[in-house]
Tab-separated table of C-alpha atoms and ligand atoms in Angstrom:
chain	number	residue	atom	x	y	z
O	770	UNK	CA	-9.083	53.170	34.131
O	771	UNK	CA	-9.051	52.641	37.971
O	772	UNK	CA	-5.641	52.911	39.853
O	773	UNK	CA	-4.207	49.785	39.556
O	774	UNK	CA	-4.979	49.154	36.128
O	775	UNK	CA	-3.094	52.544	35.427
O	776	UNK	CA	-0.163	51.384	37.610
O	777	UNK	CA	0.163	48.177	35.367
O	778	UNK	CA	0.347	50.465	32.086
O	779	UNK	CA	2.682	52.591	34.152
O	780	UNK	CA	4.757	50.009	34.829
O	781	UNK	CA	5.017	48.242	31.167
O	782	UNK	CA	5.815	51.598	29.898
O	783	UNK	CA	8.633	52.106	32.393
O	784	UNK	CA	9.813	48.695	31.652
O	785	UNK	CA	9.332	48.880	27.826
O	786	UNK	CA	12.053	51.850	27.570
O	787	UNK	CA	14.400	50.340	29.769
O	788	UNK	CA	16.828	49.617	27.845
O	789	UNK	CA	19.726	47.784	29.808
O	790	UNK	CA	18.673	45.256	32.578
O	791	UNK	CA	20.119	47.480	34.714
O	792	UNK	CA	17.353	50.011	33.872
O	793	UNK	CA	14.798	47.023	34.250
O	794	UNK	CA	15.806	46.131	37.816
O	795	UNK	CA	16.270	49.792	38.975
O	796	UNK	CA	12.499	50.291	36.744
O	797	UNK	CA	11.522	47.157	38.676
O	798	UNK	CA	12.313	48.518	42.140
O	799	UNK	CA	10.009	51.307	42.048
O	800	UNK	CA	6.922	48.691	41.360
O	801	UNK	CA	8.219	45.651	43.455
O	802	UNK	CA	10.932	46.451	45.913
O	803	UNK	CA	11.001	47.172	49.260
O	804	UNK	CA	9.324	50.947	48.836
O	805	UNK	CA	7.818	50.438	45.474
O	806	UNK	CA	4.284	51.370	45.187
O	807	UNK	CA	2.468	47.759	44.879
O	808	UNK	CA	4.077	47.265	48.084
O	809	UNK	CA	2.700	50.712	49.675
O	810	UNK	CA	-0.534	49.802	48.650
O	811	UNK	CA	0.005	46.478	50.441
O	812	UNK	CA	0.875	47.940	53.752
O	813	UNK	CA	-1.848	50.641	53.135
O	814	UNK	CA	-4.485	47.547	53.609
O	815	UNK	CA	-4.321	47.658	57.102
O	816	UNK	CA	-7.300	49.804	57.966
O	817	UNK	CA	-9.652	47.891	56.004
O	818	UNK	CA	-11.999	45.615	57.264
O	819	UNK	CA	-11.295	41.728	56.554
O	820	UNK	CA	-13.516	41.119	53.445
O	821	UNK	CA	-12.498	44.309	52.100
O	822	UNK	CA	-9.141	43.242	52.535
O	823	UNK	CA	-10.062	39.969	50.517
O	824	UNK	CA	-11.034	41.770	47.498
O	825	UNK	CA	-8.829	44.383	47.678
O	826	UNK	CA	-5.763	41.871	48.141
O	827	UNK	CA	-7.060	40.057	45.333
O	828	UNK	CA	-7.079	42.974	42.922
O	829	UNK	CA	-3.544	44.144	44.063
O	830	UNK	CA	-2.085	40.863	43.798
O	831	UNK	CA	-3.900	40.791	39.768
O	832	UNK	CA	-2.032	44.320	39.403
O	833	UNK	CA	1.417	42.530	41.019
O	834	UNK	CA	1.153	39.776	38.825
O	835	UNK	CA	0.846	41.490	35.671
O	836	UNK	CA	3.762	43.603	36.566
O	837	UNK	CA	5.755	40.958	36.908
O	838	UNK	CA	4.639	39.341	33.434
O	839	UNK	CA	5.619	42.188	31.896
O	840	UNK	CA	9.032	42.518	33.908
O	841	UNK	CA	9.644	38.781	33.185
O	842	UNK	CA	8.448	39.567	29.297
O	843	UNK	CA	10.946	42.467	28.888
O	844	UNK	CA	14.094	40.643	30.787
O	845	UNK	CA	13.800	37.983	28.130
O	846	UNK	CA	13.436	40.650	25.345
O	847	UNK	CA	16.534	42.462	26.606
O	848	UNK	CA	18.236	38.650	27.239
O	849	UNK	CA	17.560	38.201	24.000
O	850	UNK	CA	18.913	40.842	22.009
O	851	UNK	CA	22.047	41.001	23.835
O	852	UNK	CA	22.398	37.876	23.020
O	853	UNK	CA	21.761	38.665	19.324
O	854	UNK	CA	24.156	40.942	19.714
O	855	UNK	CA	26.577	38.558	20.922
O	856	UNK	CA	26.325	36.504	18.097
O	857	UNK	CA	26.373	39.459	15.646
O	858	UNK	CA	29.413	40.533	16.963
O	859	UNK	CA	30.713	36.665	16.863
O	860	UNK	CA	29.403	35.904	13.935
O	861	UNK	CA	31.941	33.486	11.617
O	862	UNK	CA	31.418	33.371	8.337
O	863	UNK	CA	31.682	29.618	7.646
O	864	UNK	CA	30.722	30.396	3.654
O	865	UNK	CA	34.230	31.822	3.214
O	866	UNK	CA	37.029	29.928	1.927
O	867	UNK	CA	39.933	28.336	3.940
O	868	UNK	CA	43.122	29.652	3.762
O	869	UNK	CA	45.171	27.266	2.141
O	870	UNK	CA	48.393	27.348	0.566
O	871	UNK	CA	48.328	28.178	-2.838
O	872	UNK	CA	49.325	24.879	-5.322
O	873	UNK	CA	51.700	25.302	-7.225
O	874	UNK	CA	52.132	24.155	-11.115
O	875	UNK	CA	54.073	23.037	-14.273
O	876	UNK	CA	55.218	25.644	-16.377
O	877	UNK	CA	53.408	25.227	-19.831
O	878	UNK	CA	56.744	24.450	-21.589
O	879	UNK	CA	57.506	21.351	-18.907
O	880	UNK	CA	53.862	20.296	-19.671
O	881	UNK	CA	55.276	20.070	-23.505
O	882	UNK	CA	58.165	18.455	-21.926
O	883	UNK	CA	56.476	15.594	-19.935
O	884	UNK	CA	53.942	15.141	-22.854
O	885	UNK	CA	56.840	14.503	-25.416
O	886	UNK	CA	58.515	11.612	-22.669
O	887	UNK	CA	55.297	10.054	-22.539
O	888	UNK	CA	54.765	10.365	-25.598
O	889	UNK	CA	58.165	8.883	-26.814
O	890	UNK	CA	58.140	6.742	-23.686
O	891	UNK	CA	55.202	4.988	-25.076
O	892	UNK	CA	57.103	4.048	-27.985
O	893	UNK	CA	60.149	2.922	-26.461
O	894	UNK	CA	62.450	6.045	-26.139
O	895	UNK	CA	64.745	6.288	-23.639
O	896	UNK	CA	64.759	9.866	-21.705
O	897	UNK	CA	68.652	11.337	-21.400
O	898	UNK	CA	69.634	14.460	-19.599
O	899	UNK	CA	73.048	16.448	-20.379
O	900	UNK	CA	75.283	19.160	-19.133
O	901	UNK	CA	74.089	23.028	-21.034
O	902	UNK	CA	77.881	23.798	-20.338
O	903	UNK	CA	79.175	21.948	-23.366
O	904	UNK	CA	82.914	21.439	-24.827
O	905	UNK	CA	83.003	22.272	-28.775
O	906	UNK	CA	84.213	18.850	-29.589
O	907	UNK	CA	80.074	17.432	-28.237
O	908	UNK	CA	78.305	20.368	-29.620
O	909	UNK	CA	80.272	20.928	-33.015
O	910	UNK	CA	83.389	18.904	-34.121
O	911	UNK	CA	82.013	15.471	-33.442
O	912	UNK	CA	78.727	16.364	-34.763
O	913	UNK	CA	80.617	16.840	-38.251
O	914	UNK	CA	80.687	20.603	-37.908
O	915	UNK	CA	84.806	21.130	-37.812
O	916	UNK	CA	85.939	24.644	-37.020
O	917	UNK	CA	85.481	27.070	-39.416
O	918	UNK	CA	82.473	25.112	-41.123
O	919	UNK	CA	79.840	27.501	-41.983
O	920	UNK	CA	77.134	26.119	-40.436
O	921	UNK	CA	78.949	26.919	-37.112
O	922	UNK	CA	77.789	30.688	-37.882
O	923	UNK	CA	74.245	30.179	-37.401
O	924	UNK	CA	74.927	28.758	-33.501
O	925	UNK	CA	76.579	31.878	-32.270
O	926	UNK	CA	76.711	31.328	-29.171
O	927	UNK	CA	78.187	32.000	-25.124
O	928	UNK	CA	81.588	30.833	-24.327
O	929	UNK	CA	82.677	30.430	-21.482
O	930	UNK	CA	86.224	30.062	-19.308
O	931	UNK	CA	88.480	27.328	-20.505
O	932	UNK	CA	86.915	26.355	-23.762
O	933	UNK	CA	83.666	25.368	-22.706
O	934	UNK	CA	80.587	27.100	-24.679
O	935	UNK	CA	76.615	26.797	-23.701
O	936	UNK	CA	75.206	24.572	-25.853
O	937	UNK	CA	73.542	25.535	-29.272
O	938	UNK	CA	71.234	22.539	-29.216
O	939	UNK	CA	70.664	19.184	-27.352
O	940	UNK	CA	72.222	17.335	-30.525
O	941	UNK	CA	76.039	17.044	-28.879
O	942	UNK	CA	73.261	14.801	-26.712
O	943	UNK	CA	73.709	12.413	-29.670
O	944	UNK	CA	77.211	11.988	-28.851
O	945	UNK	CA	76.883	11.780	-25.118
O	946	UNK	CA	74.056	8.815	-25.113
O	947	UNK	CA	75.405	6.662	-27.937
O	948	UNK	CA	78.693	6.472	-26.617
O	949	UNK	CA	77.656	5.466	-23.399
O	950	UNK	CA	75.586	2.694	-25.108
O	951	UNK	CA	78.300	1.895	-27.265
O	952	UNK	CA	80.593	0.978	-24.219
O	953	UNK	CA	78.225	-0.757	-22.155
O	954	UNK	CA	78.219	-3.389	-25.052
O	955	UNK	CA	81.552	-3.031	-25.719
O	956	UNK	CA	82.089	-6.699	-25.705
O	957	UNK	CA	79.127	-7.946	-27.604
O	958	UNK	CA	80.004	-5.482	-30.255
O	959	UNK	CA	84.040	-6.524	-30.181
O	960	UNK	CA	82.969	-10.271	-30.752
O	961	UNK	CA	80.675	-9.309	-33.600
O	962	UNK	CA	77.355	-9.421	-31.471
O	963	UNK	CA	74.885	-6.608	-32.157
O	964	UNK	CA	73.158	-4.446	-29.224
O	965	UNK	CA	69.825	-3.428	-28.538
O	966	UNK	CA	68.842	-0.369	-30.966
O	967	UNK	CA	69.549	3.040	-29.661
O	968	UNK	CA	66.536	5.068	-28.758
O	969	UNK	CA	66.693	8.359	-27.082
O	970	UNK	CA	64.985	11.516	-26.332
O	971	UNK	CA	67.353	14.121	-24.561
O	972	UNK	CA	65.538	17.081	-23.879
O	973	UNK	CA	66.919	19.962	-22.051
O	974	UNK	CA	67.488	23.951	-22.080
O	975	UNK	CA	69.547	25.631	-25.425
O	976	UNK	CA	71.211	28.329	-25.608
O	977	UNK	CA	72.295	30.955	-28.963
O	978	UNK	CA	72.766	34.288	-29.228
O	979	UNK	CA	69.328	35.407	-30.094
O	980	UNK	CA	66.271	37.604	-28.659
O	981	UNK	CA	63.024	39.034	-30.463
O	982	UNK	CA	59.420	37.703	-30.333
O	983	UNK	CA	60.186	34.192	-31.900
O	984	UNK	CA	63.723	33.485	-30.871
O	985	UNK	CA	64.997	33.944	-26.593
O	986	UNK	CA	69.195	33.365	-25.728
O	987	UNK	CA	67.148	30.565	-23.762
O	988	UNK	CA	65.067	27.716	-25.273
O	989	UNK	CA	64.488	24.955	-25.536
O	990	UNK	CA	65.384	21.388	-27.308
O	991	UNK	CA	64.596	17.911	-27.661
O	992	UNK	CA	66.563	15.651	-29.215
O	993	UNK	CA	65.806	12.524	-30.907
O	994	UNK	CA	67.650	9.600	-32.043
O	995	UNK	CA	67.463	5.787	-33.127
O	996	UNK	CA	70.614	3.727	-34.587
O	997	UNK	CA	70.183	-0.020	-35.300
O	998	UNK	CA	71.232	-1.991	-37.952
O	999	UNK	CA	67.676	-1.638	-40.147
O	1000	UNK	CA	66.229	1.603	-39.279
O	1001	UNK	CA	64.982	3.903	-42.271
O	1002	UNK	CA	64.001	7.092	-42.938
O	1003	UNK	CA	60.218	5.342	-43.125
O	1004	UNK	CA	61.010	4.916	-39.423
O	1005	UNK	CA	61.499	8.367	-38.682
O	1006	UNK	CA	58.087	9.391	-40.915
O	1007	UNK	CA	56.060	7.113	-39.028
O	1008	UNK	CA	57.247	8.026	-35.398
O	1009	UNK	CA	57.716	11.403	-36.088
O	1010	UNK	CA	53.806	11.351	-37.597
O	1011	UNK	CA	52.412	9.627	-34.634
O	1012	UNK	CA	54.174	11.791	-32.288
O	1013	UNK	CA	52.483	14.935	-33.796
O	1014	UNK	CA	49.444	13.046	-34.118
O	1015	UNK	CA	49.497	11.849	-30.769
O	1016	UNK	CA	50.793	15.467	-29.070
O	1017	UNK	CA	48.312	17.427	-31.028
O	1018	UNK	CA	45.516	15.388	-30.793
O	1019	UNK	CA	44.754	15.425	-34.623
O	1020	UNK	CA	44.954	13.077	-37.187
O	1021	UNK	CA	43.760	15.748	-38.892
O	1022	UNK	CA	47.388	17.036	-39.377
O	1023	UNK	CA	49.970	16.195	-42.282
O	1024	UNK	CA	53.859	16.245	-42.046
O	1025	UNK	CA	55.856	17.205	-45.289
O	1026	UNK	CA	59.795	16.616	-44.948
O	1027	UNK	CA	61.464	19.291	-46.622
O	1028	UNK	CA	65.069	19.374	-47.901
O	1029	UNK	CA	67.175	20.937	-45.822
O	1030	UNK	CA	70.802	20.712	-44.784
O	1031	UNK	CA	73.017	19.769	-41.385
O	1032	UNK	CA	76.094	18.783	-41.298
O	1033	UNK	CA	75.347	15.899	-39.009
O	1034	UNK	CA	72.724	14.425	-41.220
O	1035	UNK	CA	72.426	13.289	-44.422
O	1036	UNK	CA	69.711	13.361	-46.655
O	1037	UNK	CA	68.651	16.249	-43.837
O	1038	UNK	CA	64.948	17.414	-43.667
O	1039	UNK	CA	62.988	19.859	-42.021
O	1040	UNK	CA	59.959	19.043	-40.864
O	1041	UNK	CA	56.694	20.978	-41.362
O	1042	UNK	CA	53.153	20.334	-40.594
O	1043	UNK	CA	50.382	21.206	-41.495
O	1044	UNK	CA	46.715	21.062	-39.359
O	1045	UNK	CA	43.519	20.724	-41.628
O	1046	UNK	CA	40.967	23.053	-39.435
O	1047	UNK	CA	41.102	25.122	-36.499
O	1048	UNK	CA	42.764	29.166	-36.222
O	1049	UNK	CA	46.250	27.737	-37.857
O	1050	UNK	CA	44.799	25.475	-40.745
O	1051	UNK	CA	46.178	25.450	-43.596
O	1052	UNK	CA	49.551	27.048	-42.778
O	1053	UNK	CA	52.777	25.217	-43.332
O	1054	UNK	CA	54.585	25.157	-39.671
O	1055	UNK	CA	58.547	24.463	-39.308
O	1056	UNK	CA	58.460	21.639	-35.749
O	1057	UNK	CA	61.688	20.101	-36.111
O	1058	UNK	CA	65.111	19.369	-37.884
O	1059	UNK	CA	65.781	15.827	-38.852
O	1060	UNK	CA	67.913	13.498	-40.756
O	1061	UNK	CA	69.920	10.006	-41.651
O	1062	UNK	CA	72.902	10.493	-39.249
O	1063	UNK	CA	76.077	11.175	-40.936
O	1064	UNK	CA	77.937	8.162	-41.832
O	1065	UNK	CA	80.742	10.300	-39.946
O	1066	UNK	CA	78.109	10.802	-36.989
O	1067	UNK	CA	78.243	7.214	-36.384
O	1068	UNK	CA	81.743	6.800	-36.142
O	1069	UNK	CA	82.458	8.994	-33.658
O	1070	UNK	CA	79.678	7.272	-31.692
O	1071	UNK	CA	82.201	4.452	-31.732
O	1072	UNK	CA	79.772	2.554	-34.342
O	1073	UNK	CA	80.928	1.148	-37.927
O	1074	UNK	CA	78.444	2.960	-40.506
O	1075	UNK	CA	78.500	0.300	-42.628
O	1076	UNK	CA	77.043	-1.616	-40.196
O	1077	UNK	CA	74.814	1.074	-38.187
O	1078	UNK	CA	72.551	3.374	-39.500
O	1079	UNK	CA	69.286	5.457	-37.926
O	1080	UNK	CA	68.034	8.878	-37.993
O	1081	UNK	CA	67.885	12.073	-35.585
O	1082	UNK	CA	65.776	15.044	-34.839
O	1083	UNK	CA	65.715	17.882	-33.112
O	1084	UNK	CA	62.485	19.766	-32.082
O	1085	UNK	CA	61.797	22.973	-30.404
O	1086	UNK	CA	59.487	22.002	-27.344
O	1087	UNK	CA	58.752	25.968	-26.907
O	1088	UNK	CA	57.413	26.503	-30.626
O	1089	UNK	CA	55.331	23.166	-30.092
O	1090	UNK	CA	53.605	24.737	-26.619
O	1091	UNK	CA	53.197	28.158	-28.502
O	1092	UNK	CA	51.253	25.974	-31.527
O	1093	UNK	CA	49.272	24.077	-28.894
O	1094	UNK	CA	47.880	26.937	-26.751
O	1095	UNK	CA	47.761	29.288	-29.597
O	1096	UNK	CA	50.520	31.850	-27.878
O	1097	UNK	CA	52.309	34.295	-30.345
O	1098	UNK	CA	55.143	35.942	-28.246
O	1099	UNK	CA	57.816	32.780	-27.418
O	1100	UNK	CA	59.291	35.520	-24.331
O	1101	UNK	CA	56.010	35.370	-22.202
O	1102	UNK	CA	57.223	32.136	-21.343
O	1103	UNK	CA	60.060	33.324	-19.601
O	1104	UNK	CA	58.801	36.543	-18.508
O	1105	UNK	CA	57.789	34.768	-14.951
O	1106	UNK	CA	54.440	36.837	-15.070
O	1107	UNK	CA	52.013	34.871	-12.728
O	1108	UNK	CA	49.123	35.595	-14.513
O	1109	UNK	CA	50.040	34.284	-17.995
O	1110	UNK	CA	51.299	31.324	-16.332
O	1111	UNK	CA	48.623	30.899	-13.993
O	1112	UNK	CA	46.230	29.803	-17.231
O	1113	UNK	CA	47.939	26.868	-17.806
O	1114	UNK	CA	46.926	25.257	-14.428
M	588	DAH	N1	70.410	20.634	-33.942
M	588	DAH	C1	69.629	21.262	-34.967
M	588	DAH	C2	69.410	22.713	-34.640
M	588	DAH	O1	69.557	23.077	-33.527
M	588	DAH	C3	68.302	20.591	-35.112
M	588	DAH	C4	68.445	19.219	-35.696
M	588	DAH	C5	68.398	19.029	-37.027
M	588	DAH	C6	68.624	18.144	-34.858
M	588	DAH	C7	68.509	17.769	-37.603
M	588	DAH	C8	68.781	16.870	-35.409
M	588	DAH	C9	68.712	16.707	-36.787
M	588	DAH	O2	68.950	15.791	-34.671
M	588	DAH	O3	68.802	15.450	-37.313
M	588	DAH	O4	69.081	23.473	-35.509
C-alpha cells in the first residue's frame, strides 16, 4: 500500500470511530484543515518539476477526494442516527387509546325499570311516580288494611316524625293515581258520563324492615292497575302473560295464578311462572301479587263499585332483573361494587 492509499484507510478509520460530529470535524482537521497532512503534502509539491507535479497532484487530489467521501459518508451516518435517536426519544405511540371519559350506565335494576314502561307503555299504561315518605291512610287504611289488621304485620316498616311511614309497597300508588283521575272527570262522572279506563304503572323504591340474601330494607316495586267499567280478571291474565312473555323473551314460559290473599284485592292471586328450558326450567317462580280490587278499594278511589271494577298488581322489578341475568344474591345490587355493575353495560 503506497502512502496515500494508507492515509485514506487512516483517515476512514479515524472517521469511522468518531463518534459525535464533533469528533468528525476535529478527525477531519487533521486530514483537511489548514495543517492537516493532505495539505502538507500539497505544499510539499513545490520542489518537483512541473509534470511531476501533474501526476503527483493528481494522485493527492484521488487521496483528498476519497477522504472527503468518507467524511461526507460518516456525517450522514452520524446525522442519521441522531436523528433516530430523536425520534426514539419522541416517539408517540399513536396505537394507544385516547383518554376519554369513562361512560357511564343504567343500573341493571333501572334497565328492568325502563323495560317494564316500555313494555306497559306499549300497551297503553300510563307511568306514575309517588312520594316513598307515605301517610298510613295511602299505604294501609285506604288500601282496606285498617289498623290493627293483620296483614299490617307483614309490612313492618320505618316511621318517621309526625305520622308519616316509608312506604311498604307502591300500592298506596293506587290511591294516589285514581283519585287524581277521578277528579279530573269529576264532571263527566257527576252527570253520569263515564271516563277513559284507568291504566297505570307506578314504579318506584319500597321500603320494609327486612335484610338477608333475598329480601334488602330497600327494593323495589311496580305497581299495576286498570279500572273501567268491563275489565276482567281475563284482562289481567292476558297482559300480565304478554308482559312476561314480552320481558323475558319466551313464549316458552307459563303463568299459574295462585290463591292468595290481600286485603285490597279480592279474589287475590299470586303470580308464578314457570320457563320451559334454560338453568331455571321447570321451577315454579313467585313475580308478582295481583287481584280484583276491593269493592272497598274503589270507593275510596272516589269510584261507585257497582259501577267500576279492574284489577291490580304489584311486582318486584329486583326479583325480575335477578331471574333475567341469572343473579342469586338480591344485595349485590345495592352493594355499589363497580365491577358487578360494570357487566351490565
Ligand atoms: N302490595 C303487595 C305487596 O307489597 C303486592 C300486591 C299484591 C300488589 C296484589 C297489588 C295486588 O296491586 O293486587 O306485597
Amino acid at each position: 500500500m503506497n502512502e496515500l492509499d494508507s492515509l485514506v484507510v487512516q483517515a476512514q478509520a479515524l472517521f469511522a470511530q468518531s463518534a459525535t460530529p464533533a469528533d468528525l470535524e476535529n478527525a477531519k482537521a487533521q486530514f483537511l484543515g489548514k495543517a492537516g497532512r493532505i495539505t502538507e503534502l500539497m505544499k510539499g509539491m513545490a520542489s518537483l518539476s512541473v509534470d511531476e507535479k501533474k501526476s503527483r497532484g493528481a494522485a493527492i487530489n484521488l487521496a483528498k477526494q476519497a477522504i472527503e467521501a468518507a467524511l461526507n459518508a460518516r456525517r450522514q451516518a452520524l446525522a442519521d442516527a441522531e436523528l433516530d435517536a430523536q425520534l426514539k426519544a419522541e416517539a408517540l405511540d399513536v396505537s394507544l387509546p385516547g383518554r376519554t371519559h369513562a361512560g357511564g350506565g343504567l343500573h341493571p335494576v333501572s334497565l328492568t325499570l325502563e323495560r317494564i314502561e316500555a313494555i306497559f307503555g306499549s300497551m297503553g299504561f300510563d307511568v306514575a311516580q309517588g312520594p316513598e315518605i307515605e301517610t298510613d291512610w295511602f299505604n294501609f287504611t285506604a288500601l282496606n288494611t285498617p289498623e290493627d289488621h293483620p296483614a299490617r304485620s307483614m309490612h313492618d316498616t320505618f316511621y318517621v316524625e309526625g305520622g308519616y311511614l316509608l312506604r311498604t309497597h307502591t300500592s298506596p300508588m293506587q290511591i294516589r293515581h285514581a283519585v287524581q283521575h277521578v277528579k279530573r272527570y269529576k264532571t263527566q262522572l257527576d252527570a253520569g258520563q263515564g271516563m277513559p279506563e284507568i291504566r297505570v304503572i307506578a314504579p318506584g323504591r319500597t321500603y320494609r324492615v327486612d335484610s338477608d340474601a333475598t329480601h334488602s330494607p330497600m327494593f323495589h316495586q311496580c305497581e299495576g292497575l286498570w279500572i273501567g267499567e268491563n275489565v276482567s280478571f281475563k284482562d289481567l291474565k292476558v297482559v300480565f302473560t304478554d308482559f312476561c312473555r314480552t320481558f323475558f323473551e319466551s313464549d316458552d314460559l307459563t303463568l299459574r295464578f295462585r290463591p292468595s290473599f290481600f286485603p285490597f284485592t279480592e279474589p287475590s292471586a299470586e303470580i308464578d311462572i314457570q320457563f320451559a328450558s334454560g338453568p331455571l326450567a321447570g321451577r315454579w317462580l313467585e313475580v308478582a301479587g295481583s287481584g280484583q280490587v276491593h269493592p272497598n278499594v274503589v270507593r275510596n278511589m272516589g269510584l261507585d263499585p257497582e259501577r267500576f271494577i279492574g284489577f291490580a298488581f304489584g311486582m318486584g322489578p329486583d326479583r325480575l332483573t335477578m331471574l333475567r341475568y341469572g343473579v342469586n344474591d338480591l344485595r349485590l345490587f345495592f352493594d355499589g361494587d363497580i365491577r358487578f355493575l360494570r357487566q351490565f353495560q
